[in-house]
Every structure is written in structure tokens, then in C-alpha cells.
Short mmCIF file of C-alpha atoms in Angstrom, two decimals:
data_model
loop_
_atom_site.label_atom_id
_atom_site.label_comp_id
_atom_site.label_asym_id
_atom_site.label_seq_id
_atom_site.Cartn_x
_atom_site.Cartn_y
_atom_site.Cartn_z
CA MET O 181 -0.20 0.16 -0.01
CA SER O 182 1.59 3.25 -1.19
CA ASP O 183 2.31 6.06 1.22
CA GLN O 184 -0.50 8.52 0.24
CA HIS O 185 -2.99 5.87 1.41
CA ASN O 186 -1.67 6.30 4.87
CA TYR O 187 -1.93 10.23 4.89
CA LEU O 188 -4.68 11.57 7.26
CA THR O 189 -4.34 15.43 6.36
CA TYR O 190 -4.78 17.41 3.12
CA ASP O 191 -1.26 19.23 3.75
CA GLU O 192 0.17 15.61 3.01
CA ILE O 193 -2.14 14.28 0.36
CA LEU O 194 -1.60 17.60 -1.84
CA ARG O 195 2.15 17.49 -1.41
CA HIS O 196 2.24 14.21 -2.59
CA TRP O 197 0.08 14.45 -5.58
CA ALA O 198 1.95 17.60 -6.45
CA GLU O 199 5.39 15.84 -6.71
CA HIS O 200 4.01 12.51 -8.16
CA ARG O 201 1.21 13.48 -10.38
CA PRO O 202 1.92 17.38 -11.09
CA ARG O 203 0.20 17.71 -14.69
CA SER O 204 -2.57 15.38 -13.82
CA ILE O 205 -6.01 17.10 -13.75
CA ALA O 206 -7.28 17.55 -10.35
CA THR O 207 -10.47 19.72 -11.19
CA GLU O 208 -12.11 20.27 -14.30
CA GLN O 209 -15.33 22.73 -14.80
CA ASP O 210 -16.72 23.98 -17.96
CA GLY O 211 -13.42 23.43 -19.71
CA ARG O 212 -11.25 24.83 -17.11
CA CYS O 213 -8.46 22.43 -15.79
CA ILE O 214 -6.43 23.03 -12.46
CA ASP O 215 -3.87 20.14 -12.33
CA PHE O 216 -2.29 19.04 -9.01
CA GLY O 217 0.75 21.00 -9.36
CA ALA O 218 -1.20 24.13 -9.76
CA LEU O 219 -3.68 23.12 -7.04
CA GLU O 220 -1.06 22.45 -4.46
CA GLU O 221 0.24 26.32 -5.37
CA LEU O 222 -3.23 27.83 -5.38
CA THR O 223 -4.16 26.31 -2.04
CA ARG O 224 -0.97 27.90 -0.46
CA ARG O 225 -2.05 31.22 -2.17
CA THR O 226 -5.51 31.04 -0.76
CA ILE O 227 -4.00 30.34 2.57
CA GLY O 228 -2.24 33.89 2.08
CA LEU O 229 -5.63 35.27 1.29
CA PHE O 230 -6.88 33.86 4.57
CA GLN O 231 -3.72 35.15 6.70
CA ASP O 232 -4.24 38.53 5.10
CA HIS O 233 -7.88 38.67 6.57
CA GLY O 234 -6.62 37.59 10.20
CA LEU O 235 -7.79 33.95 9.80
CA VAL O 236 -6.07 31.36 12.10
CA LYS O 237 -6.71 27.56 12.69
CA GLY O 238 -9.94 26.97 13.71
CA ASP O 239 -11.92 30.23 12.09
CA ARG O 240 -14.77 29.61 9.99
CA ILE O 241 -15.63 30.55 6.33
CA ALA O 242 -18.80 30.11 4.27
CA TRP O 243 -19.28 29.22 0.92
CA LEU O 244 -22.85 30.24 -1.03
CA GLY O 245 -23.10 28.98 -4.33
CA LYS O 246 -23.61 26.13 -6.77
CA ASN O 247 -20.73 23.43 -6.88
CA SER O 248 -17.69 25.33 -8.30
CA ASP O 249 -13.96 24.61 -8.93
CA LEU O 250 -13.38 27.53 -6.67
CA TYR O 251 -15.08 25.90 -3.94
CA ALA O 252 -12.79 22.86 -4.45
CA VAL O 253 -9.60 25.29 -4.06
CA LEU O 254 -11.08 26.78 -0.83
CA PHE O 255 -12.02 23.36 0.78
CA ALA O 256 -8.61 21.95 0.25
CA ALA O 257 -6.71 25.17 1.24
CA ALA O 258 -8.99 24.93 4.64
CA GLY O 259 -8.01 21.18 5.03
CA ARG O 260 -4.41 22.24 4.44
CA MET O 261 -4.61 25.04 7.13
CA GLY O 262 -7.11 23.93 9.64
CA VAL O 263 -9.63 26.57 8.71
CA VAL O 264 -13.06 25.50 8.75
CA ILE O 265 -15.25 25.79 5.38
CA ALA O 266 -19.08 25.54 5.86
CA PRO O 267 -20.79 25.37 2.38
CA VAL O 268 -24.29 26.52 2.35
CA GLY O 269 -27.16 24.96 0.36
CA TRP O 270 -28.00 27.43 -2.20
CA ARG O 271 -31.62 26.32 -2.68
CA LEU O 272 -32.27 27.73 0.94
CA ALA O 273 -34.62 30.24 1.48
CA PRO O 274 -32.68 33.82 2.77
CA PRO O 275 -33.55 33.32 6.35
CA GLU O 276 -32.30 29.78 6.37
CA VAL O 277 -28.82 30.80 4.72
CA ALA O 278 -28.90 33.60 7.38
CA TYR O 279 -29.22 31.27 10.25
CA ILE O 280 -26.54 29.11 8.94
CA VAL O 281 -24.09 32.00 8.19
CA LYS O 282 -24.64 33.40 11.95
CA ASP O 283 -24.31 30.08 13.22
CA THR O 284 -20.97 29.42 11.50
CA GLN O 285 -19.39 32.84 12.77
CA ALA O 286 -17.56 32.88 9.62
CA ARG O 287 -15.13 35.62 9.12
CA LEU O 288 -15.40 35.59 5.37
CA VAL O 289 -18.31 34.61 2.83
CA PHE O 290 -17.52 33.25 -0.56
CA ALA O 291 -20.21 33.85 -2.99
CA GLY O 292 -20.64 31.67 -6.31
CA GLU O 293 -21.76 33.18 -9.40
CA GLY O 294 -25.18 34.72 -8.91
CA PHE O 295 -25.21 34.87 -5.31
CA LEU O 296 -23.23 37.65 -4.62
CA ASP O 297 -26.48 39.82 -3.86
CA THR O 298 -27.85 37.50 -1.53
CA ALA O 299 -24.46 36.79 0.40
CA GLN O 300 -24.26 40.50 0.97
CA ALA O 301 -27.86 40.97 1.99
CA VAL O 302 -27.40 37.90 4.55
CA ALA O 303 -24.16 39.34 5.99
CA ALA O 304 -24.87 43.08 6.40
CA PRO O 305 -27.04 42.59 9.52
CA LEU O 306 -24.52 40.42 11.43
CA SER O 307 -22.38 41.96 13.96
CA PRO O 308 -19.68 41.31 13.35
CA ALA O 309 -20.52 41.19 9.66
CA PRO O 310 -18.30 39.04 7.66
CA GLU O 311 -16.50 40.14 4.46
CA VAL O 312 -18.16 38.83 1.45
CA ILE O 313 -15.91 37.94 -1.59
CA GLY O 314 -17.53 37.06 -5.09
CA GLU O 315 -16.16 34.34 -7.39
CA GLN O 316 -14.41 36.41 -9.82
CA ARG O 317 -12.63 38.74 -7.16
CA ALA O 318 -11.68 35.71 -5.17
CA TRP O 319 -9.82 34.25 -8.13
CA GLU O 320 -8.14 37.42 -8.58
CA MET O 321 -7.24 37.98 -4.92
CA ILE O 322 -5.94 34.35 -4.81
CA LEU O 323 -3.88 34.68 -8.01
CA ALA O 324 -2.47 38.03 -6.87
CA ARG O 325 -1.06 36.54 -3.28
CA GLU O 326 2.19 34.81 -3.18
CA PRO O 327 1.99 31.15 -1.84
CA ALA O 328 2.02 31.29 2.08
CA GLU O 329 4.12 29.87 4.79
CA TYR O 330 1.72 28.47 7.36
CA ASP O 331 1.56 25.85 10.19
CA PRO O 332 -0.29 22.67 8.50
CA ALA O 333 -3.34 21.24 10.19
CA GLY O 334 -3.44 18.04 12.01
CA PRO O 335 -5.23 14.94 11.40
CA ASP O 336 -7.71 16.02 14.34
CA ASP O 337 -8.31 19.65 13.42
CA GLY O 338 -11.68 20.60 11.95
CA VAL O 339 -11.78 21.55 8.36
CA LEU O 340 -15.51 21.09 7.02
CA GLN O 341 -18.54 22.02 8.66
CA LEU O 342 -21.68 20.56 7.12
CA TYR O 343 -25.33 21.54 8.10
CA THR O 344 -27.80 18.74 8.56
CA SER O 345 -31.46 19.42 7.26
CA GLY O 346 -33.12 17.99 10.46
CA THR O 347 -36.85 17.40 10.78
CA THR O 348 -37.51 19.83 13.50
CA GLY O 349 -35.65 23.18 14.51
CA ASN O 350 -32.59 24.43 13.04
CA PRO O 351 -30.04 22.77 11.20
CA LYS O 352 -27.03 21.42 13.22
CA GLY O 353 -23.21 22.01 12.01
CA VAL O 354 -21.41 18.71 11.81
CA VAL O 355 -17.63 19.25 12.22
CA LEU O 356 -15.51 16.94 10.16
CA SER O 357 -11.89 16.92 10.69
CA ASN O 358 -8.92 15.89 8.25
CA ALA O 359 -9.14 12.39 9.78
CA ASN O 360 -12.94 12.07 9.42
CA LEU O 361 -12.48 12.73 5.75
CA LEU O 362 -9.28 10.56 4.77
CA SER O 363 -9.30 7.69 7.39
CA LEU O 364 -11.56 5.26 5.91
CA ARG O 365 -9.69 5.09 2.54
CA ARG O 366 -6.71 3.76 4.17
CA ASP O 367 -8.84 0.49 5.36
CA ALA O 368 -10.73 0.52 1.98
CA VAL O 369 -7.47 0.18 0.17
CA ALA O 370 -5.71 -2.19 2.61
CA ALA O 371 -8.91 -4.62 1.72
CA GLU O 372 -8.37 -3.99 -2.00
CA LEU O 373 -11.77 -2.86 -2.74
CA PRO O 374 -12.03 -2.55 -6.57
CA TRP O 375 -13.81 0.51 -6.45
CA SER O 376 -11.36 2.28 -3.95
CA MET O 377 -8.51 1.31 -6.10
CA HIS O 378 -8.35 4.29 -8.58
CA GLN O 379 -6.78 4.33 -11.67
CA THR O 380 -4.69 7.44 -12.91
CA ASP O 381 -7.22 8.15 -15.90
CA ASP O 382 -10.17 7.71 -13.46
CA CYS O 383 -12.85 10.69 -13.33
CA ILE O 384 -15.47 11.25 -10.75
CA LEU O 385 -18.37 13.27 -11.67
CA VAL O 386 -19.38 15.71 -8.87
CA ALA O 387 -22.93 16.81 -9.56
CA MET O 388 -24.72 16.34 -6.35
CA PRO O 389 -24.58 19.63 -4.31
CA VAL O 390 -21.28 20.67 -2.13
CA ALA O 391 -23.39 21.86 0.90
CA HIS O 392 -24.33 17.54 1.36
CA ILE O 393 -21.64 14.95 2.05
CA GLY O 394 -22.66 13.39 -1.21
CA GLY O 395 -21.21 16.52 -3.04
CA THR O 396 -18.08 17.71 -1.09
CA GLY O 397 -17.34 13.98 -0.30
CA LEU O 398 -16.75 13.02 -4.00
CA ILE O 399 -14.36 16.28 -4.20
CA ASN O 400 -12.62 14.84 -1.33
CA ILE O 401 -12.30 10.98 -2.77
CA ALA O 402 -11.10 12.30 -6.00
CA ILE O 403 -8.50 14.77 -4.59
CA ALA O 404 -7.47 12.28 -2.00
CA SER O 405 -6.98 9.66 -4.72
CA GLY O 406 -5.09 11.56 -7.15
CA VAL O 407 -7.75 11.38 -9.80
CA ARG O 408 -9.97 14.07 -11.90
CA ALA O 409 -13.04 15.51 -10.44
CA LEU O 410 -15.26 16.78 -13.12
CA ILE O 411 -17.56 19.28 -11.45
CA GLN O 412 -20.75 20.55 -12.54
CA ALA O 413 -22.83 23.14 -11.03
CA GLU O 414 -25.81 21.28 -10.43
CA PHE O 415 -27.16 17.91 -11.48
CA SER O 416 -29.03 17.45 -14.48
CA PRO O 417 -29.64 14.27 -16.67
CA GLU O 418 -27.76 15.95 -19.72
CA GLY O 419 -24.97 17.09 -17.56
CA VAL O 420 -24.45 13.56 -16.50
CA LEU O 421 -24.79 11.90 -20.09
CA ASP O 422 -22.16 14.82 -21.16
CA GLY O 423 -19.86 13.61 -18.37
CA MET O 424 -20.03 10.16 -19.82
CA ASP O 425 -18.50 11.70 -23.02
CA GLN O 426 -15.95 13.31 -21.06
CA GLY O 427 -14.60 10.24 -19.31
CA VAL O 428 -16.58 9.64 -15.99
CA THR O 429 -15.87 6.60 -14.50
CA GLN O 430 -17.39 6.64 -11.25
CA MET O 431 -20.23 8.92 -9.68
CA PHE O 432 -22.76 8.94 -6.73
CA ILE O 433 -26.36 9.76 -7.35
CA VAL O 434 -29.74 9.16 -5.54
CA PRO O 435 -32.52 6.93 -7.23
CA ALA O 436 -34.96 9.58 -8.46
CA ALA O 437 -31.94 11.24 -10.33
CA LEU O 438 -30.92 7.93 -11.91
CA GLN O 439 -34.41 7.55 -13.06
CA MET O 440 -34.08 11.04 -14.92
CA VAL O 441 -30.68 9.99 -16.42
CA ILE O 442 -31.80 6.55 -17.59
CA GLN O 443 -35.13 7.59 -19.05
CA HIS O 444 -33.71 10.51 -20.78
CA PRO O 445 -33.95 10.27 -24.94
CA ARG O 446 -29.97 10.57 -25.19
CA ALA O 447 -29.22 7.67 -22.66
CA ALA O 448 -29.93 5.10 -25.48
CA LYS O 449 -27.35 6.55 -27.73
CA THR O 450 -24.65 7.61 -24.83
CA ASP O 451 -21.75 5.15 -24.59
CA PHE O 452 -21.38 3.90 -20.77
CA SER O 453 -18.57 1.46 -21.51
CA GLY O 454 -15.97 3.41 -19.52
CA PHE O 455 -18.20 3.97 -16.58
CA ARG O 456 -17.24 1.79 -13.85
CA TYR O 457 -19.00 2.33 -10.86
CA LEU O 458 -22.28 3.88 -10.03
CA MET O 459 -22.80 4.63 -6.02
CA TYR O 460 -26.34 5.31 -5.01
CA GLY O 461 -27.86 6.39 -2.01
CA ALA O 462 -30.62 7.98 0.06
CA ALA O 463 -32.97 5.08 -0.77
CA PRO O 464 -32.89 1.37 -1.66
CA ILE O 465 -33.45 1.02 -5.37
CA PRO O 466 -36.39 -0.28 -6.95
CA LEU O 467 -35.74 -3.46 -8.74
CA ASP O 468 -37.64 -2.29 -12.01
CA LEU O 469 -35.15 0.65 -11.98
CA LEU O 470 -32.08 -1.30 -11.57
CA ARG O 471 -33.13 -3.60 -14.28
CA GLU O 472 -33.63 -0.49 -16.68
CA ALA O 473 -30.19 1.07 -15.50
CA VAL O 474 -28.29 -2.28 -15.98
CA GLN O 475 -29.82 -2.70 -19.61
CA THR O 476 -28.74 1.05 -20.09
CA MET O 477 -25.25 1.00 -18.23
CA PRO O 478 -24.22 -2.81 -18.77
CA ALA O 479 -20.65 -2.64 -17.71
CA THR O 480 -21.08 -0.65 -14.73
CA GLY O 481 -20.91 -1.93 -11.14
CA PHE O 482 -23.79 -0.79 -8.73
CA LEU O 483 -23.02 -0.25 -5.23
CA GLN O 484 -25.56 0.86 -2.65
CA ALA O 485 -24.03 3.38 -0.01
CA TYR O 486 -25.28 4.04 3.36
CA GLY O 487 -24.19 6.62 5.78
CA MET O 488 -24.92 10.32 6.75
CA THR O 489 -23.16 13.44 7.25
CA GLU O 490 -22.25 12.78 10.92
CA THR O 491 -20.23 9.71 9.79
CA THR O 492 -18.82 11.49 6.80
CA GLY O 493 -20.91 9.55 4.41
CA THR O 494 -20.52 5.79 3.60
CA ILE O 495 -20.15 3.43 6.42
CA ALA O 496 -21.90 0.39 4.69
CA LEU O 497 -21.99 -0.69 1.28
CA LEU O 498 -23.91 -3.29 -0.92
CA PRO O 499 -21.25 -4.27 -3.59
CA PRO O 500 -22.00 -5.06 -7.27
CA GLU O 501 -21.84 -8.81 -6.72
CA ASP O 502 -25.12 -8.50 -4.35
CA HIS O 503 -26.96 -6.87 -7.04
CA THR O 504 -28.83 -9.08 -9.42
CA LEU O 505 -31.57 -8.49 -12.32
CA GLU O 506 -33.81 -11.22 -10.70
CA GLY O 507 -33.74 -9.65 -7.17
CA ASN O 508 -32.78 -10.95 -3.86
CA GLN O 509 -33.03 -10.71 -0.09
CA ARG O 510 -30.00 -8.84 0.18
CA MET O 511 -30.66 -6.04 -2.34
CA ARG O 512 -33.54 -5.08 0.37
CA SER O 513 -30.50 -4.13 2.59
CA ALA O 514 -27.91 -1.21 2.79
CA GLY O 515 -25.00 -3.74 2.67
CA LYS O 516 -22.58 -4.25 5.64
CA ALA O 517 -19.85 -2.24 7.26
CA VAL O 518 -17.21 -0.99 5.30
CA PRO O 519 -13.54 -2.01 6.43
CA GLY O 520 -12.62 -0.02 9.31
CA ALA O 521 -16.16 0.73 10.46
CA GLU O 522 -18.48 -0.94 13.12
CA ILE O 523 -22.19 -1.28 13.00
CA ALA O 524 -24.29 -2.61 15.75
CA ILE O 525 -28.11 -2.58 16.25
CA LEU O 526 -28.94 -1.32 19.72
CA GLY O 527 -32.22 -1.45 21.70
CA PRO O 528 -33.57 1.37 23.85
CA ASP O 529 -31.39 0.19 26.63
CA GLY O 530 -28.24 0.83 24.33
CA LYS O 531 -27.20 -2.69 24.39
CA GLU O 532 -26.98 -4.67 21.01
CA LEU O 533 -29.88 -6.70 19.97
CA PRO O 534 -29.77 -10.44 18.69
CA ARG O 535 -29.60 -10.86 14.85
CA GLY O 536 -32.84 -10.03 13.23
CA GLU O 537 -34.69 -7.80 15.80
CA ILE O 538 -35.28 -4.13 14.90
CA GLY O 539 -33.36 -1.48 16.84
CA GLU O 540 -31.30 1.67 16.26
CA VAL O 541 -27.98 1.56 13.74
CA ALA O 542 -25.12 2.86 15.72
CA VAL O 543 -21.71 3.38 14.15
CA ARG O 544 -18.39 3.47 15.58
CA SER O 545 -15.93 4.62 13.05
CA PRO O 546 -12.66 7.01 12.52
CA SER O 547 -14.78 8.84 10.31
CA ASN O 548 -17.67 9.93 12.85
CA THR O 549 -17.64 13.29 13.73
CA ALA O 550 -16.49 14.69 17.13
CA GLY O 551 -19.75 16.62 17.42
CA TYR O 552 -21.95 19.39 16.62
CA TRP O 553 -20.68 22.96 16.34
CA HIS O 554 -21.69 24.71 19.74
CA LEU O 555 -24.17 22.15 20.51
CA PRO O 556 -22.93 19.98 23.51
CA GLU O 557 -25.87 18.55 24.55
CA ALA O 558 -26.94 17.28 21.13
CA THR O 559 -23.44 15.71 20.65
CA GLU O 560 -23.85 14.13 23.88
CA GLU O 561 -27.51 12.47 22.54
CA THR O 562 -25.79 11.37 19.61
CA ILE O 563 -22.42 9.92 20.63
CA ASP O 564 -22.49 7.88 23.66
CA ALA O 565 -19.68 7.35 26.11
CA ASP O 566 -18.29 4.40 24.28
CA GLY O 567 -18.03 6.09 20.80
CA TRP O 568 -21.06 4.82 19.16
CA LEU O 569 -22.89 7.40 16.99
CA HIS O 570 -26.48 6.51 16.99
CA THR O 571 -27.87 7.22 13.71
CA GLY O 572 -31.63 7.76 14.42
CA ASP O 573 -32.09 4.84 11.87
CA ALA O 574 -34.48 1.88 12.41
CA ALA O 575 -33.13 -1.43 11.12
CA PHE O 576 -32.15 -5.06 11.84
CA MET O 577 -29.06 -7.06 10.87
CA ASP O 578 -29.03 -10.55 9.54
CA ASP O 579 -26.40 -13.33 10.26
CA ASP O 580 -24.00 -12.05 7.70
CA GLY O 581 -23.73 -8.69 8.90
CA TYR O 582 -26.17 -7.21 6.56
CA VAL O 583 -28.19 -4.23 7.72
CA TYR O 584 -31.66 -3.74 6.62
CA ILE O 585 -33.10 -0.17 7.14
CA GLN O 586 -36.53 -0.03 7.99
CA ASP O 587 -36.75 3.83 8.45
CA ARG O 588 -36.18 6.59 10.43
CA ILE O 589 -37.24 6.04 14.09
CA LYS O 590 -38.68 9.29 14.11
CA ASP O 591 -40.64 8.46 10.86
CA MET O 592 -42.18 5.12 12.40
CA ILE O 593 -45.92 5.25 12.62
CA ILE O 594 -47.36 3.83 15.80
CA SER O 595 -50.94 2.76 14.92
CA GLY O 596 -53.11 1.05 17.63
CA GLY O 597 -49.91 0.06 19.27
CA GLU O 598 -48.37 -1.51 16.30
CA ASN O 599 -45.20 -0.21 14.88
CA VAL O 600 -45.40 0.63 11.29
CA TYR O 601 -42.39 1.59 9.20
CA PRO O 602 -43.19 3.73 5.99
CA ALA O 603 -40.40 2.27 3.95
CA GLU O 604 -41.62 -1.35 4.28
CA VAL O 605 -45.20 -0.13 3.08
CA GLU O 606 -43.91 2.11 0.29
CA SER O 607 -41.78 -1.20 -0.83
CA ALA O 608 -45.40 -3.14 -1.01
CA ILE O 609 -47.08 -0.31 -3.04
CA TYR O 610 -44.06 0.57 -5.40
CA GLY O 611 -44.43 -2.52 -7.69
CA HIS O 612 -48.11 -1.51 -8.64
CA PRO O 613 -48.59 -0.79 -12.45
CA ALA O 614 -50.01 2.66 -11.90
CA VAL O 615 -47.63 3.94 -9.25
CA ALA O 616 -44.44 6.02 -10.24
CA GLU O 617 -43.29 6.92 -6.57
CA VAL O 618 -44.80 6.38 -3.09
CA ALA O 619 -44.26 8.06 0.36
CA VAL O 620 -46.27 6.84 3.21
CA ILE O 621 -46.74 8.89 6.50
CA GLY O 622 -48.87 8.70 9.89
CA VAL O 623 -51.67 11.25 9.99
CA PRO O 624 -54.04 11.75 13.13
CA SER O 625 -56.94 9.09 13.98
CA GLU O 626 -59.01 9.28 16.84
CA LYS O 627 -59.57 5.46 16.94
CA TRP O 628 -55.84 4.65 16.33
CA GLY O 629 -53.84 7.42 17.31
CA GLU O 630 -51.97 7.47 13.86
CA GLU O 631 -53.38 5.88 10.76
CA VAL O 632 -51.41 5.05 7.50
CA LYS O 633 -51.92 7.27 4.64
CA ALA O 634 -50.05 6.59 1.23
CA CYS O 635 -49.06 9.80 -1.03
CA ILE O 636 -48.69 8.71 -4.54
CA VAL O 637 -47.42 10.06 -7.85
CA ALA O 638 -49.18 8.50 -10.80
CA LYS O 639 -47.11 7.06 -14.05
CA PRO O 640 -47.59 9.47 -16.65
CA GLY O 641 -51.09 8.71 -18.40
CA MET O 642 -52.29 6.53 -15.75
CA GLU O 643 -54.89 6.92 -13.03
CA VAL O 644 -54.46 5.48 -9.42
CA ASP O 645 -57.49 3.82 -8.30
CA GLN O 646 -57.24 3.64 -4.27
CA ALA O 647 -59.32 0.68 -3.77
CA ASP O 648 -57.05 -1.48 -6.51
CA VAL O 649 -53.72 0.06 -4.80
CA LEU O 650 -55.16 -1.11 -1.29
CA ALA O 651 -56.04 -4.62 -2.59
CA TRP O 652 -52.74 -4.87 -4.12
CA THR O 653 -50.74 -3.74 -0.68
CA ARG O 654 -53.21 -6.06 1.42
CA GLU O 655 -51.69 -9.03 -0.52
CA ARG O 656 -48.17 -7.88 0.54
CA ILE O 657 -47.79 -7.14 3.97
CA ALA O 658 -49.97 -7.24 7.46
CA PRO O 659 -53.46 -5.75 7.12
CA TYR O 660 -52.46 -3.47 10.20
CA LYS O 661 -49.80 -1.99 7.83
CA VAL O 662 -51.97 -1.28 4.94
CA PRO O 663 -52.86 2.26 4.16
CA LYS O 664 -56.20 3.60 5.39
CA SER O 665 -56.26 6.12 2.42
CA VAL O 666 -54.41 7.07 -0.74
CA ASP O 667 -53.68 10.64 -1.77
CA VAL O 668 -52.69 11.00 -5.46
CA ILE O 669 -50.42 14.06 -5.70
CA PRO O 670 -48.35 15.90 -8.73
CA ALA O 671 -44.82 15.31 -7.12
CA LEU O 672 -43.28 14.26 -3.74
CA PRO O 673 -41.55 17.08 -2.22
CA ARG O 674 -37.84 16.58 -1.80
CA ASN O 675 -34.71 18.03 -0.61
CA PRO O 676 -31.65 18.88 -2.89
CA THR O 677 -30.30 15.68 -2.49
CA GLY O 678 -33.40 13.82 -3.32
CA LYS O 679 -34.63 12.67 0.20
CA ILE O 680 -38.31 12.82 0.53
CA LEU O 681 -39.74 15.64 2.75
CA ARG O 682 -42.11 13.76 4.83
CA ARG O 683 -42.75 16.88 7.24
CA GLU O 684 -43.99 18.81 4.32
CA LEU O 685 -46.42 15.88 3.33
CA ARG O 686 -47.46 15.59 7.08
CA LYS O 687 -47.82 19.21 7.79
CA PRO O 688 -51.46 19.85 6.42
CA TYR O 689 -52.77 16.92 8.36
CA TRP O 690 -51.24 17.85 11.72
CA GLU O 691 -51.99 21.41 11.87
CA GLY O 692 -53.74 22.39 14.96
CA GLN O 693 -53.03 18.88 16.66
CA GLU O 694 -51.67 18.59 20.37
CA ARG O 695 -49.34 16.15 19.22
CA GLN O 696 -46.92 16.93 16.49
CA VAL O 697 -45.34 14.05 14.55
CA SER O 698 -41.87 15.03 13.16
#
């Protein structure tokens, strides 16, 4: 195993690739290419810019904008110096942006193209007000600065702060260190996992938003592995197909976005022969969608990734060999722990449950965050004294260590004293010929406390018959899990990474109720 896989800081990583692959492309966007030699120098110039503004290790900066090669430079520079960068979701409303920027206590706010006015409006009322720097000016300032001398950040220094969307209350800042970002690579390479053994001509597509671990996490993997990151401002099916023509070999996508790609008219004519691995997450992939994807991308290995912001992304993986066109039991799982991570299913008493029993997923890993920014109580509630991070996901584990996610614990519906997990009901409904998408929620019931409701998006040109859907579902799951009602809606509300916003679906039904389901 080469030295670079043992490095646990961005300073070591960038020095390594500048020496060994100086002319290899590190980032590419809209025809602009930055090689690893230039990236090493640009990050030292950026550190000089940070120093000119009085920043020291542990200070925060923020990024408001779409995916950008400038963000990649800022992120890498922050990792080298130990400044913490907090990317802010560009789809958020101004009050939400304002909350996050204020919470970071950022000294500088970098604004991507088209977001300068918003950033300035958000920063102005803050005390002290951070300086706002637009994208073009930032490049000018970086290029005008001499490369700086600095004290490199260590493995445990925080360098990235991502905000969890949360289901209630304000988002929490998850602080991730150099070691969080880099440690599991070492174990994956030592285990010789094929998708972690990157080749020099590999290219990772970064299309998921950088304010989420699925976006910045891919920039991290590309830079750490010394391969090209093809950065696109935002996801579009056309952009993904363009990426295939530009040599993309690996990417991460959510199933809803994958569906948009393979059903695009251009997909049938696109050459996917060089596309090696597709990682998907946020939801299990429906079998029909997988079949369609495999037929479209026959040379591609499919991997389901399970993780969260607090675990720096993937801590469980379902490998290509567990995916079959016929479908199998393991495809209902999220895979098993990646090398270097431990997963346990815990009961309410915090003790590990027997295999097959549903409890809470807990993770112990060098990629686990040390905690939430300025929220010691929330940190203590999430990470116990033994280092187990409690995910809030309900699941069981089989005898082979495969984890079967049932749902978020907080999404569980208690109807007449029975626990109903929406994902199980959704899986039963999904195969109905008229159903394109489905989300299951709990709504108030005088008799049962809560009852199950299905919110369905119909396939184009088809009508959903409630009685037929309920009969279909009743054949597949226990009667108490079958929805009491069905609503047909035009689209499911989703966050930028494609996850269904159940709270938005629930809201109309729970208004005015003494008890609120979140």
C-alpha cells in the first residue's frame, strides 16, 4: 500500500500529488482545468488570502453558491491550514441561509456566481459582519497573492462543517476533521476493494450539491485519490450524459436522479462502456429501476451506499455482486460495514440486540464526527460514552452482517399500538403498475392515534385507483400496515439530495393537533 493511502491530512495529500502527479488534472469545470501542481500552489496562495484577513486555525469561512472549482480550492486550502469551510445550500430560503451563516460565525463568506447579492444581504445585519467576496474577485485575490508559509493542520483539526437538514428545529453544524475525511480510505485500499483502487485516468463526477456530503465527499475522494473531479454546477440528466462523453468512470447519485438519467432520450445513444461504478444512496433502488439501469449501463458496477453527514458519508456498502436482475434478499439491505467501521443494532437500553431484531443503527468509526458545532447536549445525545454514534435509523441485521434499514425511528408510525415503518409499506406499494413514486406517512386518527396514509405520484398517462392499490398492498403486507387512505399528488417534496421531505407531506394533516409528528 503506497504512502499516500496512509496520509491523514490534506497538507500531506496535496504535497504528495504535486510531487508525483503534477500534470494530472485535479479539477475540471466548463473546460477549465487545474492540475495537481497548480492546485498545490493555488491552495497555498489561498492560505495567504486567509492570513491577510486575519484567519487562524479553527476560524470559519462560508461558501454560498453552486458547485464550483473555486469551492474545491477553498476546501482543499481549508484542509491544509485548519480553517473550517461551511458550504451553505443554495436552494435554501434567505432566512435559512442567514441562520447558517450566523451560526458558523464565519469571518469570510465566498459567494458563487449569481449569489453575491444574497450573500451581502445576509451578511450585512450580522455583528461583526463577515466580509463577502464574489467568485471573480476571489480568483483575482488568490492569483495576486504569493504562496504562504503556514502551520499545517493535524489529523484531528476540523476542516469542514456541513449542516444537517433535520426534521424539526434549526439545522446543526457537523464538524468533520482531516482524519474523518481520509481515514476509511486506508482501510478500503488495504482490503483491496475494487471501487477504491482508483486508476490514474479515473474521473469522478461531482454533480450532487457540495453543501451535502454526497457533493463535497466526492471532491474529497477525487483529490485524496489523485484523480480528476469533473465538477458540474448542479445535477441535470444532460450533464451526467455529457460527463460520460468526458470520461467519467465513477459517480454518486440518488435513485430519483438516476431514473431521470436513464429515461432521458439521449441515454440510449450514450456510450457507458468506460463508466465503472455507480454509487447510489438515500434510498434502496427499486428492482425495476435497477433492471433498466443495468440494461442502459451494462458495464457498470452498482453499489448502494449507506451513511450520513455525521459519519462523513458511507459506512455500509452493498457491493455489485449482491445486485442481481432477478432481485434477491440482500438487495433489500444497505449492505454491511465497510472496512474500518463497526455497525451495531441497539435496543432502547443501549445494548446490542440479537440478529433479526429491529433497533437503532449505531456506528463506531474513525470517520465519525467529534460533535456538533456549539451544541454539546446534541452531541452527547448522539455519541455515547463508548463512541457509538446513534443514527436515528431503525434497522435489523442478518447473520451475515447485512443491515436492513426499516426507516427513520422518528418516521415510525404507531397505529393502534403496532409499529409501522413507512419504507416497508412503500416497498409493498411500489410495484403497482400505476404507481411511479410513493411516500407513506402517519396522519391523526381518533381511533388508532395514527393511521397510515399513502401519497402517490401516478405514472404518466395512468390513473391511480385507491381500492386497487389497497388490494394490491393487502396481498403483500400485514393488514395493520396497509394504508387507510391514498392521496394522489403531482410530485413528492424532496430536499436537494433527493430525500423525501415527509414533514412537508405531514404538515397539512397535523396542523392544530396537540401532538405533532416530526
